[in-house]
Coordinates of C-alpha atoms and ligand atoms in Angstrom, one line a residue:
X644 CA 42.4 -20.1 36.2
X645 CA 39.0 -19.3 34.9
X646 CA 36.0 -19.8 37.4
X647 CA 32.8 -20.5 36.8
X648 CA 30.6 -17.9 37.0
X649 CA 27.7 -18.5 35.3
X650 CA 27.2 -18.9 31.3
X651 CA 26.5 -15.3 30.9
X652 CA 29.5 -13.8 31.9
X653 CA 31.0 -15.3 28.9
X654 CA 30.4 -12.8 26.1
X655 CA 30.5 -16.1 23.9
X656 CA 27.7 -18.2 25.6
X657 CA 25.6 -15.2 26.1
X658 CA 25.9 -13.7 22.7
X659 CA 24.7 -17.6 21.5
X660 CA 21.9 -17.9 24.4
X661 CA 20.4 -14.7 22.5
X662 CA 20.9 -15.8 18.9
X663 CA 18.7 -19.1 19.7
X664 CA 16.0 -16.7 21.7
X665 CA 16.2 -14.2 18.2
X666 CA 15.9 -17.7 16.1
X667 CA 13.0 -19.0 18.2
X668 CA 11.0 -15.9 18.2
X669 CA 10.8 -14.8 14.4
X670 CA 10.7 -18.5 13.7
X671 CA 7.3 -18.5 15.8
X672 CA 6.5 -15.1 14.2
X673 CA 7.1 -17.0 10.9
X674 CA 4.8 -20.0 11.7
X675 CA 2.0 -17.4 13.3
X676 CA 1.9 -15.3 9.9
X677 CA 1.8 -18.6 8.0
X678 CA -0.7 -20.4 9.6
X679 CA -2.6 -16.8 9.5
X680 CA -2.3 -16.7 6.1
X681 CA -3.9 -20.1 5.7
X682 CA -6.7 -19.4 7.9
X683 CA -7.6 -16.4 5.8
X684 CA -7.4 -18.4 2.6
X685 CA -9.8 -21.2 4.6
X686 CA -12.2 -18.3 6.1
X687 CA -13.0 -14.8 5.3
X688 CA -10.0 -14.6 2.5
X689 CA -7.8 -11.1 2.6
X690 CA -7.5 -11.0 5.8
X691 CA -3.6 -12.2 6.1
X692 CA -2.4 -10.6 9.2
X693 CA 0.2 -8.6 7.4
X694 CA -2.2 -7.5 5.4
X695 CA -4.8 -6.5 7.8
X696 CA -2.6 -4.2 9.8
X697 CA -1.4 -3.0 7.0
X698 CA -4.5 -1.5 5.5
X699 CA -5.7 -0.4 9.3
X700 CA -2.2 1.5 9.1
X701 CA -3.0 3.1 6.1
X702 CA -6.6 4.0 7.3
X703 CA -4.6 5.3 10.9
X704 CA -2.0 7.5 9.0
X705 CA -2.3 11.3 9.5
X706 CA -2.5 12.5 6.4
X707 CA 1.0 14.2 6.2
X708 CA 2.2 10.4 6.7
X709 CA 0.3 9.5 3.7
X710 CA 1.8 12.0 1.8
X711 CA 5.3 11.6 2.8
X712 CA 4.5 7.9 1.6
X713 CA 3.0 8.2 -1.7
X714 CA 6.0 11.0 -2.2
X715 CA 8.8 9.1 -0.8
X716 CA 8.1 5.6 -2.2
X717 CA 5.4 6.3 -5.5
X718 CA 3.1 3.4 -6.2
X719 CA 5.6 1.3 -4.3
X720 CA 4.5 2.6 -0.9
X721 CA 2.7 -0.8 -0.1
X722 CA 5.2 -2.9 -0.5
X723 CA 7.3 -0.4 1.2
X724 CA 4.3 -0.5 4.1
X725 CA 4.4 -4.2 4.4
X726 CA 8.3 -4.6 4.2
X727 CA 8.0 -2.4 7.1
X728 CA 6.0 -4.1 9.5
X729 CA 7.5 -7.5 8.4
X730 CA 10.7 -6.0 9.6
X731 CA 9.1 -4.4 12.5
X732 CA 7.2 -7.7 13.5
X733 CA 10.6 -10.0 12.9
X734 CA 12.7 -7.3 15.6
X735 CA 9.8 -7.9 17.9
X736 CA 10.0 -11.5 17.8
X737 CA 13.5 -11.4 18.2
X738 CA 13.3 -9.7 21.5
X739 CA 10.3 -11.7 22.7
X740 CA 12.4 -15.2 21.9
X741 CA 15.1 -13.8 23.5
X742 CA 13.0 -13.0 26.6
X743 CA 11.1 -16.4 26.2
X744 CA 14.3 -18.3 26.8
X745 CA 14.5 -16.8 30.4
X746 CA 10.7 -17.3 31.1
X747 CA 8.1 -18.9 28.8
X748 CA 5.7 -16.4 29.8
X749 CA 7.1 -13.6 28.2
X750 CA 7.0 -15.7 24.9
X751 CA 3.5 -16.1 25.4
X752 CA 2.7 -12.4 26.2
X753 CA 4.3 -11.5 22.6
X754 CA 2.2 -13.7 21.3
X755 CA -0.9 -12.1 22.8
X756 CA 0.4 -8.5 21.8
X757 CA 0.5 -10.2 18.4
X758 CA -2.7 -11.5 18.1
X759 CA -4.1 -8.6 19.9
X760 CA -2.8 -6.0 17.2
X761 CA -3.6 -8.3 14.5
X762 CA -7.6 -8.7 15.8
X763 CA -8.1 -5.1 16.4
X764 CA -6.3 -4.2 12.6
X765 CA -9.2 -6.7 11.1
X766 CA -11.9 -5.7 13.5
X767 CA -10.9 -2.0 12.4
X768 CA -11.5 -2.6 8.3
X769 CA -15.0 -1.3 7.5
X770 CA -15.0 -4.9 5.1
X771 CA -14.5 -6.9 7.9
X772 CA -16.5 -8.8 10.3
X773 CA -15.6 -10.9 13.9
X774 CA -14.5 -13.5 11.6
X775 CA -11.7 -12.0 10.5
X776 CA -10.0 -12.6 14.0
X777 CA -9.5 -16.1 13.0
X778 CA -6.2 -15.7 11.2
X779 CA -4.2 -14.1 13.4
X780 CA -5.8 -15.9 16.8
X781 CA -5.3 -19.1 15.1
X782 CA -2.2 -18.3 13.8
X783 CA -1.1 -17.3 17.2
X784 CA -2.2 -20.6 18.9
X785 CA -0.3 -22.4 16.5
X786 CA 2.4 -20.6 17.0
X787 CA 2.2 -21.1 21.2
X788 CA 2.8 -24.6 20.9
X789 CA 6.0 -24.1 18.2
X790 CA 7.3 -21.2 20.7
X791 CA 7.0 -23.9 24.1
X792 CA 8.7 -26.6 21.9
X793 CA 11.5 -24.2 20.6
X794 CA 12.2 -22.8 23.3
X795 CA 12.6 -26.3 25.4
X796 CA 14.8 -27.7 22.7
X797 CA 16.9 -24.1 22.4
X798 CA 17.5 -24.0 26.2
X799 CA 18.8 -27.6 25.9
X800 CA 21.2 -27.0 22.8
X801 CA 22.0 -23.4 23.9
X802 CA 25.7 -23.5 25.6
X803 CA 24.1 -22.7 29.0
X804 CA 21.6 -25.7 29.2
X805 CA 19.8 -27.0 32.1
X806 CA 21.6 -30.3 32.1
X807 CA 25.0 -28.3 32.9
X808 CA 25.8 -27.8 36.6
X809 CA 23.7 -26.0 38.6
X810 CA 23.7 -21.9 38.4
X811 CA 25.9 -20.3 40.8
X812 CA 23.3 -18.4 43.3
X813 CA 24.7 -15.3 41.9
X814 CA 23.0 -15.6 38.6
X815 CA 20.0 -16.9 39.9
X816 CA 16.8 -15.6 37.7
X817 CA 15.2 -14.0 41.0
X818 CA 12.0 -11.4 40.4
X819 CA 13.6 -8.0 41.2
X820 CA 17.2 -8.7 40.2
X821 CA 16.7 -9.0 36.5
X822 CA 19.1 -7.6 34.2
X823 CA 18.9 -7.7 30.7
X824 CA 22.6 -9.7 30.5
X825 CA 21.8 -12.4 32.7
X826 CA 21.3 -15.8 31.3
X827 CA 17.9 -17.6 30.4
X828 CA 15.9 -18.8 33.3
X829 CA 16.4 -22.2 33.9
X830 CA 19.9 -22.2 32.2
X831 CA 21.9 -20.1 34.7
X832 CA 24.9 -22.6 34.5
X833 CA 28.1 -22.6 33.4
X834 CA 29.4 -23.8 30.1
X835 CA 32.4 -23.1 31.1
X836 CA 32.2 -26.4 33.6
X837 CA 34.6 -28.9 34.5
X838 CA 35.1 -31.8 32.0
X839 CA 33.8 -35.3 33.5
X840 CA 32.8 -33.2 36.6
X841 CA 29.4 -32.9 37.8
X842 CA 26.3 -33.9 35.6
X843 CA 27.9 -33.0 32.2
X844 CA 29.7 -36.3 33.0
X845 CA 26.6 -38.4 33.0
X846 CA 26.0 -37.3 29.4
X847 CA 27.0 -39.8 27.0
X848 CA 26.3 -37.7 24.0
X849 CA 29.2 -34.8 25.6
X850 CA 32.0 -33.7 23.2
X851 CA 34.2 -35.4 25.7
X852 CA 33.1 -38.9 24.6
X853 CA 36.1 -40.8 23.7
X854 CA 36.4 -41.0 20.0
X855 CA 35.7 -37.5 19.5
X856 CA 38.9 -35.9 19.7
X857 CA 41.5 -35.2 22.2
X858 CA 39.7 -35.5 25.5
X859 CA 38.9 -31.8 26.9
X860 CA 40.9 -30.3 29.5
X861 CA 39.6 -29.4 32.6
X862 CA 37.9 -25.9 32.8
X863 CA 37.2 -26.1 28.8
X864 CA 34.6 -24.5 27.2
X865 CA 31.8 -27.3 27.3
X866 CA 30.0 -27.2 23.6
X867 CA 26.3 -28.4 23.6
X868 CA 25.8 -32.1 23.0
X869 CA 25.6 -32.8 19.0
X870 CA 22.0 -34.5 19.3
X871 CA 20.3 -31.5 21.3
X872 CA 21.2 -29.5 18.8
X873 CA 19.9 -31.7 16.1
X874 CA 16.3 -31.7 17.7
X875 CA 16.6 -27.8 17.9
X876 CA 17.5 -27.7 14.6
X877 CA 14.7 -29.9 13.3
X878 CA 12.4 -28.4 15.2
X879 CA 13.1 -25.2 13.2
X880 CA 13.1 -27.0 10.3
X881 CA 9.7 -27.8 11.1
X882 CA 8.9 -24.4 11.6
X883 CA 10.0 -23.1 8.4
X884 CA 8.4 -25.9 6.5
X885 CA 5.4 -25.4 8.3
X886 CA 5.5 -21.9 7.6
X887 CA 6.4 -22.6 3.9
X888 CA 3.0 -24.8 3.1
X889 CA 1.0 -23.1 5.2
X890 CA 1.8 -19.4 3.3
X891 CA 1.9 -21.2 0.1
X892 CA -1.4 -22.7 1.0
X893 CA -2.9 -20.1 1.7
X894 CA -1.9 -17.7 -1.2
X895 CA -2.9 -20.6 -3.3
X896 CA -6.4 -20.4 -1.4
X897 CA -6.7 -16.4 -1.8
X898 CA -5.8 -16.4 -5.5
X899 CA -8.8 -18.8 -6.1
X900 CA -11.0 -16.1 -5.8
X901 CA -9.0 -14.3 -8.1
X902 CA -11.5 -12.3 -11.0
X903 CA -8.5 -12.6 -13.7
X904 CA -10.4 -15.3 -15.0
X905 CA -13.6 -13.9 -14.7
X906 CA -12.4 -10.4 -16.4
X907 CA -10.8 -12.0 -19.3
X908 CA -14.4 -13.7 -20.3
X909 CA -16.4 -10.2 -19.5
X910 CA -17.7 -9.0 -22.8
X911 CA -18.0 -5.2 -22.9
X912 CA -20.6 -4.0 -25.6
X913 CA -19.1 -1.4 -27.8
X914 CA -20.1 2.4 -26.7
X915 CA -23.7 3.4 -27.6
X916 CA -22.2 6.7 -28.3
X917 CA -18.7 6.7 -29.3
X918 CA -15.9 9.0 -28.7
X919 CA -14.9 10.6 -32.1
X920 CA -11.9 9.7 -33.3
X921 CA -8.8 11.8 -31.5
X922 CA -8.1 15.0 -33.6
X923 CA -4.7 14.9 -34.9
X924 CA -2.2 16.6 -33.1
X925 CA -3.3 15.6 -29.8
X926 CA 0.3 14.2 -29.5
X927 CA 3.2 16.7 -30.0
X928 CA 5.8 13.8 -30.4
X929 CA 8.2 15.2 -28.6
X930 CA 10.8 12.4 -26.5
X931 CA 9.7 12.1 -22.8
X932 CA 6.8 14.5 -23.1
X933 CA 3.6 12.5 -21.5
X934 CA 2.1 10.6 -24.3
X935 CA -2.1 12.1 -24.4
X936 CA -3.4 8.7 -23.6
X937 CA -2.0 6.9 -20.8
X938 CA -1.8 3.4 -21.3
X939 CA -3.6 1.3 -18.4
X940 CA -0.2 0.0 -17.1
X941 CA 1.2 3.0 -16.8
X942 CA -1.7 4.5 -15.2
X943 CA -1.0 5.6 -11.8
X944 CA -2.6 3.9 -9.2
X945 CA -3.6 4.9 -5.7
X946 CA -6.2 3.4 -3.1
X947 CA -6.4 2.1 0.4
X948 CA -6.2 -1.4 -0.8
X949 CA -3.6 -4.1 0.2
X950 CA -5.1 -7.1 -1.2
X951 CA -7.0 -5.8 -4.5
X952 CA -10.4 -6.3 -4.1
X953 CA -11.5 -9.4 -6.1
X954 CA -15.4 -8.6 -7.5
X955 CA -17.0 -11.3 -9.2
X956 CA -19.1 -9.6 -11.9
X957 CA -21.4 -12.1 -11.7
X958 CA -22.5 -11.3 -8.2
X959 CA -21.5 -7.7 -8.5
X960 CA -24.1 -5.2 -7.5
X961 CA -24.8 -1.5 -7.3
X962 CA -27.3 -0.3 -5.0
X963 CA -28.8 3.3 -4.9
X964 CA -30.6 4.2 -1.8
X965 CA -30.8 7.4 0.8
X966 CA -32.5 10.3 -0.2
X967 CA -34.1 8.9 -3.0
X968 CA -38.0 7.8 -4.1
X969 CA -36.6 5.2 -6.1
X970 CA -34.4 2.4 -4.6
X971 CA -32.1 1.0 -7.3
X972 CA -30.4 -2.2 -7.5
X973 CA -28.4 -2.9 -10.6
X974 CA -26.5 -5.7 -11.6
X975 CA -23.5 -5.9 -14.2
X976 CA -25.4 -7.4 -17.3
X977 CA -28.2 -4.8 -16.6
X978 CA -25.6 -2.2 -16.0
X979 CA -24.0 -3.6 -19.7
X980 CA -27.2 -3.3 -21.2
X981 CA -27.6 0.7 -20.6
X982 CA -26.4 3.3 -23.4
X983 CA -23.0 3.1 -22.8
X984 CA -20.8 6.5 -23.1
X985 CA -17.4 6.7 -24.1
X986 CA -15.0 9.8 -23.0
X987 CA -11.7 11.0 -22.4
X988 CA -11.1 12.1 -19.3
X989 CA -8.1 13.0 -17.4
X990 CA -8.0 11.9 -13.8
X991 CA -6.1 13.1 -11.0
X992 CA -4.8 12.2 -7.6
X993 CA -5.4 15.6 -5.2
X994 CA -2.1 14.0 -3.4
X995 CA 0.0 14.9 -6.8
X996 CA 2.4 17.6 -5.9
X997 CA 3.7 19.9 -7.9
X998 CA 5.1 18.3 -11.0
X999 CA 4.1 14.7 -9.6
X1000 CA 3.2 11.6 -11.4
X1001 CA -0.1 10.9 -10.1
X1002 CA -2.2 11.8 -12.7
X1003 CA -3.5 10.2 -15.9
X1004 CA -5.6 10.3 -19.0
X1005 CA -7.6 7.3 -20.5
X1006 CA -10.8 6.8 -22.6
X1007 CA -13.4 5.7 -20.3
X1008 CA -16.6 3.7 -21.3
X1009 CA -19.8 3.4 -18.8
X1010 CA -23.2 4.3 -18.3
X1011 CA -24.3 7.8 -17.3
X1012 CA -24.2 8.4 -13.7
X1013 CA -26.5 11.2 -14.1
X1014 CA -29.0 9.2 -15.7
X1015 CA -29.0 6.4 -12.9
X1016 CA -28.9 8.8 -10.1
X1017 CA -31.9 10.4 -11.8
X1018 CA -33.9 7.0 -12.0
X1019 CA -33.8 6.9 -8.2
X1020 CA -35.6 10.5 -8.1
X1021 CA -33.0 12.0 -5.6
X1022 CA -35.1 14.3 -3.3
X1023 CA -34.7 17.8 -2.5
X1024 CA -32.2 18.8 -0.2
X1025 CA -29.7 16.2 -1.1
X1026 CA -26.0 17.1 -1.7
X1027 CA -23.8 14.3 -1.5
X1028 CA -23.6 11.4 -3.2
X1029 CA -21.4 9.1 -0.6
X1030 CA -19.9 6.3 -2.9
X1031 CA -18.8 3.3 -1.2
X1032 CA -16.2 0.0 -3.0
X1033 CA -16.7 -3.0 -2.0
X1034 CA -13.4 -2.7 0.6
X1035 CA -15.4 0.2 2.6
X1036 CA -13.5 3.0 1.3
X1037 CA -16.2 5.9 0.3
X1038 CA -15.7 8.9 -1.5
X1039 CA -18.3 12.2 -1.3
X1040 CA -19.2 13.4 -4.7
X1041 CA -21.4 17.1 -5.0
X1042 CA -24.5 15.5 -6.9
X1043 CA -25.1 18.8 -8.4
X1044 CA -22.2 18.1 -10.2
X1045 CA -22.7 15.1 -11.6
X1046 CA -26.1 16.3 -12.3
X1047 CA -24.9 19.4 -14.0
X1048 CA -24.5 17.6 -17.6
X1049 CA -20.7 16.7 -17.7
X1050 CA -20.2 12.9 -18.6
X1051 CA -20.1 11.6 -15.6
X1052 CA -19.8 8.1 -15.6
X1053 CA -20.1 4.6 -14.6
X1054 CA -17.3 3.1 -16.0
X1055 CA -16.6 -0.5 -17.0
X1056 CA -13.8 0.2 -19.2
X1057 CA -10.6 1.5 -19.8
X1058 CA -8.4 2.2 -23.0
X1059 CA -10.6 -0.2 -24.7
X1060 CA -10.5 -3.2 -22.4
X1061 CA -12.8 -4.3 -19.1
X1062 CA -11.5 -1.9 -15.9
X1063 CA -7.8 -3.6 -14.8
X1064 CA -8.3 -5.1 -11.5
X1065 CA -6.4 -2.4 -10.1
X1066 CA -8.5 0.4 -11.5
X1067 CA -12.0 -0.6 -10.1
X1068 CA -13.1 -3.8 -12.2
X1069 CA -15.8 -4.4 -12.6
X1070 CA -17.0 -1.0 -12.3
X1071 CA -15.9 2.8 -10.9
X1072 CA -16.4 6.3 -10.9
X1073 CA -15.2 8.8 -13.1
X1074 CA -16.5 12.6 -12.7
X1075 CA -14.3 14.8 -14.7
X1076 CA -13.3 18.2 -12.6
X1077 CA -12.8 16.4 -9.2
X1078 CA -9.8 14.9 -7.5
X1079 CA -10.2 11.3 -7.3
X1080 CA -10.9 11.0 -3.7
X1081 CA -14.1 12.6 -3.9
X1082 CA -15.4 10.8 -7.3
X1083 CA -13.4 8.2 -8.8
X1084 CA -14.6 5.0 -6.6
X1085 CA -13.2 2.1 -7.4
X1086 CA -15.0 -1.3 -7.1
X1087 CA -18.3 0.7 -6.1
X1088 CA -21.1 -1.3 -5.0
X1089 CA -23.5 1.6 -3.0
X1090 CA -24.1 4.8 -3.8
X1091 CA -26.1 6.8 -1.0
X1092 CA -27.6 9.8 -1.3
X1093 CA -27.4 12.1 1.1
X1094 CA -25.7 15.5 2.6
X1095 CA -22.3 17.0 3.6
X1096 CA -23.8 17.3 6.8
X1097 CA -25.3 13.7 7.4
X1098 CA -22.0 11.4 6.1
X1099 CA -18.6 12.1 6.0
X1100 CA -16.6 10.0 3.2
X1101 CA -13.0 8.3 3.9
X1102 CA -10.5 11.2 3.1
X1103 CA -12.6 13.9 5.0
X1104 CA -12.8 11.8 7.9
X1105 CA -9.1 12.7 7.7
X1106 CA -8.5 16.0 6.9
X1107 CA -8.9 16.7 3.6
X1108 CA -11.7 19.1 2.1
X1109 CA -14.9 17.3 1.8
X1110 CA -15.6 19.1 -1.8
X1111 CA -12.4 19.2 -4.3
X1112 CA -12.9 20.5 -7.7
X1113 CA -9.3 19.7 -9.5
X1114 CA -7.0 23.0 -9.5
X1115 CA -6.0 24.2 -13.1
X1116 CA -2.3 23.2 -13.5
X1117 CA 0.9 22.1 -15.4
X1118 CA 3.6 20.1 -15.3
X1119 CA 7.2 20.8 -17.1
X1120 CA 7.7 17.0 -18.5
X1121 CA 10.7 18.2 -20.9
X1122 CA 13.7 19.1 -20.5
X1123 CA 14.1 16.2 -17.8
X1124 CA 14.2 17.9 -14.5
X1125 CA 17.9 18.1 -13.3
X1126 CA 19.2 17.1 -16.4
X1127 CA 21.5 18.8 -19.0
X1128 CA 20.7 20.1 -22.7
X1129 CA 22.5 21.5 -25.6
X1130 CA 22.3 25.2 -26.2
X1131 CA 20.6 26.4 -29.0
X1132 CA 16.9 25.3 -29.9
X1133 CA 15.5 23.2 -27.1
X1134 CA 11.4 22.0 -26.5
X1135 CA 10.3 23.1 -23.5
X1136 CA 7.1 21.0 -22.9
X1137 CA 4.4 19.2 -20.8
X1138 CA 1.3 19.0 -19.8
X1139 CA -1.6 21.2 -18.5
X1140 CA -4.8 20.8 -16.9
X1141 CA -8.1 22.4 -16.0
X1142 CA -10.9 19.3 -16.1
X1143 CA -14.2 20.3 -17.5
X1144 CA -12.8 24.1 -17.8
X1145 CA -10.1 23.7 -20.5
X1146 CA -7.1 25.1 -21.4
X1147 CA -6.6 28.5 -22.9
X1148 CA -2.8 29.0 -22.6
X1149 CA 0.1 27.8 -21.1
X1150 CA 3.2 30.6 -20.8
X1151 CA 6.7 29.5 -20.1
X1152 CA 9.9 31.6 -18.4
X1153 CA 13.1 31.2 -18.3
X1154 CA 14.9 32.8 -14.9
X1155 CA 12.3 34.7 -13.8
X1156 CA 11.9 36.1 -17.1
X1157 CA 8.9 37.5 -18.9
X1158 CA 6.4 35.0 -19.8
X1159 CA 6.3 33.4 -23.2
X1160 CA 3.1 31.7 -24.9
X1161 CA 3.5 28.0 -25.5
X1162 CA 2.0 26.2 -28.4
X1163 CA -0.8 24.0 -27.4
X1164 CA -1.4 20.6 -28.5
X1165 CA -5.2 19.8 -29.9
X1166 CA -7.3 18.4 -27.8
X1167 CA -11.0 16.3 -28.1
X1168 CA -12.9 18.5 -25.6
X1169 CA -12.2 20.1 -22.0
X1170 CA -12.2 17.0 -19.4
X1171 CA -8.7 16.2 -20.8
X1172 CA -4.9 17.7 -20.1
X1173 CA -3.2 19.3 -23.2
X1174 CA 0.2 18.8 -24.1
X1175 CA 2.1 21.8 -24.8
X1176 CA 5.5 23.3 -26.0
X1177 CA 7.8 26.3 -26.3
X1178 CA 10.9 26.4 -28.4
X1179 CA 13.5 27.8 -26.2
X1180 CA 16.9 29.6 -27.3
X1181 CA 19.0 28.0 -24.8
X1182 CA 22.4 29.7 -23.6
X1183 CA 25.1 28.2 -21.7
X1184 CA 24.6 28.0 -18.2
X1185 CA 22.1 27.1 -15.3
X1186 CA 18.7 28.1 -15.9
X1187 CA 15.4 27.8 -13.8
X1188 CA 12.2 27.2 -16.2
X1189 CA 8.8 27.9 -15.1
X1190 CA 5.2 27.2 -16.5
X1191 CA 1.7 28.5 -15.9
X1192 CA -1.7 27.5 -17.3
X1193 CA -4.7 29.5 -18.1
X1194 CA -7.9 28.0 -18.1
X1195 CA -11.3 28.8 -20.4
X1196 CA -12.7 30.7 -17.7
X1197 CA -9.5 33.2 -17.3
X1198 CA -8.2 32.0 -14.5
X1199 CA -4.3 31.5 -14.2
X1200 CA -3.0 29.2 -11.9
X1201 CA -1.7 30.8 -9.0
X1202 CA 2.2 30.7 -7.9
X1203 CA 1.3 30.9 -4.4
X1204 CA 2.8 27.5 -3.4
X1205 CA 0.0 24.5 -1.5
X1206 CA 0.9 21.1 -0.2
X1207 CA -1.8 18.5 -1.5
X1208 CA -3.5 18.5 2.1
X1209 CA -6.4 19.7 1.9
X1210 CA -7.4 20.2 -1.0
X1211 CA -4.5 20.1 -4.0
X1212 CA -1.1 21.1 -4.6
X1213 CA -0.8 24.8 -6.4
X1214 CA 2.2 26.5 -7.1
X1215 CA 4.3 27.0 -10.7
X1216 CA 5.9 24.1 -11.7
X1217 CA 9.9 24.7 -12.1
X1218 CA 12.9 22.7 -13.7
X1219 CA 16.3 23.5 -13.0
X1220 CA 18.7 22.7 -16.3
X1221 CA 22.3 23.0 -17.2
X1222 CA 23.1 24.0 -20.9
X1223 CA 26.0 23.1 -22.2
X1224 CA 27.7 24.8 -25.1
Ligands
MTE1855 N1 -12.4 1.9 -3.7 C1 -11.6 2.8 -3.9 N2 -11.6 3.5 -4.4 C2 -10.5 4.9 -4.6 C3 -9.5 5.4 -3.9 C4 -9.5 4.0 -2.9 O1 -8.5 4.0 -1.9 N3 -10.2 2.9 -2.9 N4 -8.8 6.3 -3.9 C5 -9.4 7.4 -4.7 C6 -8.7 8.2 -5.2 S1 -7.5 8.7 -3.7 C7 -8.1 8.4 -6.3 S2 -6.8 9.4 -7.0 C8 -8.5 7.4 -7.6 C9 -7.1 7.0 -8.7 O2 -7.8 5.8 -9.2 P1 -6.3 4.9 -10.1 O3 -5.8 4.4 -9.3 O4 -7.7 4.0 -11.0 O5 -5.7 5.9 -10.8 O6 -9.2 6.4 -7.0 C10 -10.1 6.6 -6.3 N5 -11.1 5.8 -5.8
MO1856 MO1 -6.5 10.5 -4.5

């Protein structure tokens, strides 16, 4: 015969209590996140707890982690990060919820930890002020109320209900004798209770009530009462509803400040100095070869923003200051009245591995950055333009590169449309020849003329080189890596780049054999990538294709393999193919 030994002794009841705790925890966290999102929509905007924690995580991630995230998840890296944050939060919340059923203080402690992480993340962001703490703090306070209610109701509803007979002393939750398999704090009682005996008998709603089926045998498992469970369900529903309503309302409020509509009505003037029509033959028209111009929708995107900055062109200003004789502040309307140049430039990310996708070529329209800087009359000794975006990201661009005559732009349009929001609307920098992190600040609002000694830009603070010209490189697009081709004449094709030097030659070799000259496509200038093709008489078997580019200075890309950090990947691109007869 069974004896009453405390609910925890029964794996079934223990399991049930754990489930209740986990539900309480996850619901509490959900309420905190929803309310946080609403408060962010009402106050600071963009400061939802998941967003600030995500952005703080990006800022804290050391270069190898950043590289891993980019290479493993590509442009999805931020979705993966947010999903990861939510999963970690859910697990944390579930554990805290289980503990909260043993002692409510553990639940409150969990909320304090939640709030501390959120507040620390928020105030760590350069764009944030103290008000950014509000979403997490208010979210946690509202969640505390739900935690208390849900915990009480869960205890009443779970199989080890406090309404059951008092706990045997051996399962009492006394300090120092805690163990994780112990029952909930105020619920040490047995669910295996003698039907009709003890306090349970007073419960008119007990399942043993006549009419609810056959009378229970003595020492039969007593299910928690229906009304108790219903109350818990109703409260859970309220928590879910609160989460949904607040999260959606918060999203709506945040969306109201979207600049999509403003962007649609912006009128970008025609170029004063248009790009000449592209020469015939920039595209070799080989299937799977990257097109010469990358469309805006397929252009790679790399930045530290989880929530895209929404910058109203009506209030946008660029401030140029620091080591200058004449500070300048320019509005968007004034920027559009300046002479606008149009120029094809290939942007490249320093995180692009050999054969990687973080490179794209577009036609940019913008004001001359050199003219703007010159009109501020930079002082002798200045070496760096510290360019800051509205979200606090900084790039450090060498001033002599911007002033050396290349078409460095404060760009307002990309491939004939206003800059897409994810590419820096309303204005960004584009400097041919420099990796994006030292030159291509999106949503740029501030340029400080300074020195490399005085100021260290965002990625340089994280171990990347302060100055980073783009390395001469090539990529094999065709045949597809790991693919199978038919024997006979086969196109081996790709792109090569050496921005602001220009590509002079590309060579290909098969299985480490002698280098063969590829045919180069036409290019409009020296600031873009260049397509190339070499026709191979493919023989059956497995083969390795490699390529290397030589730029107009006579430099041939190095065979030495280097990872992206600290100043760009190097090495020959290599593609394995299987040739079938
Ligand atoms: N505001 C802001 N600008 C930024 C960045 C950023 O994180 N924030 N990343 C830079 C990096 S590392 C690169 S490679 C380019 C990428 O530009 P794209 O996203 O338009 O391709 O933007 C640069 N400008
Ligand atoms: Mo980058």
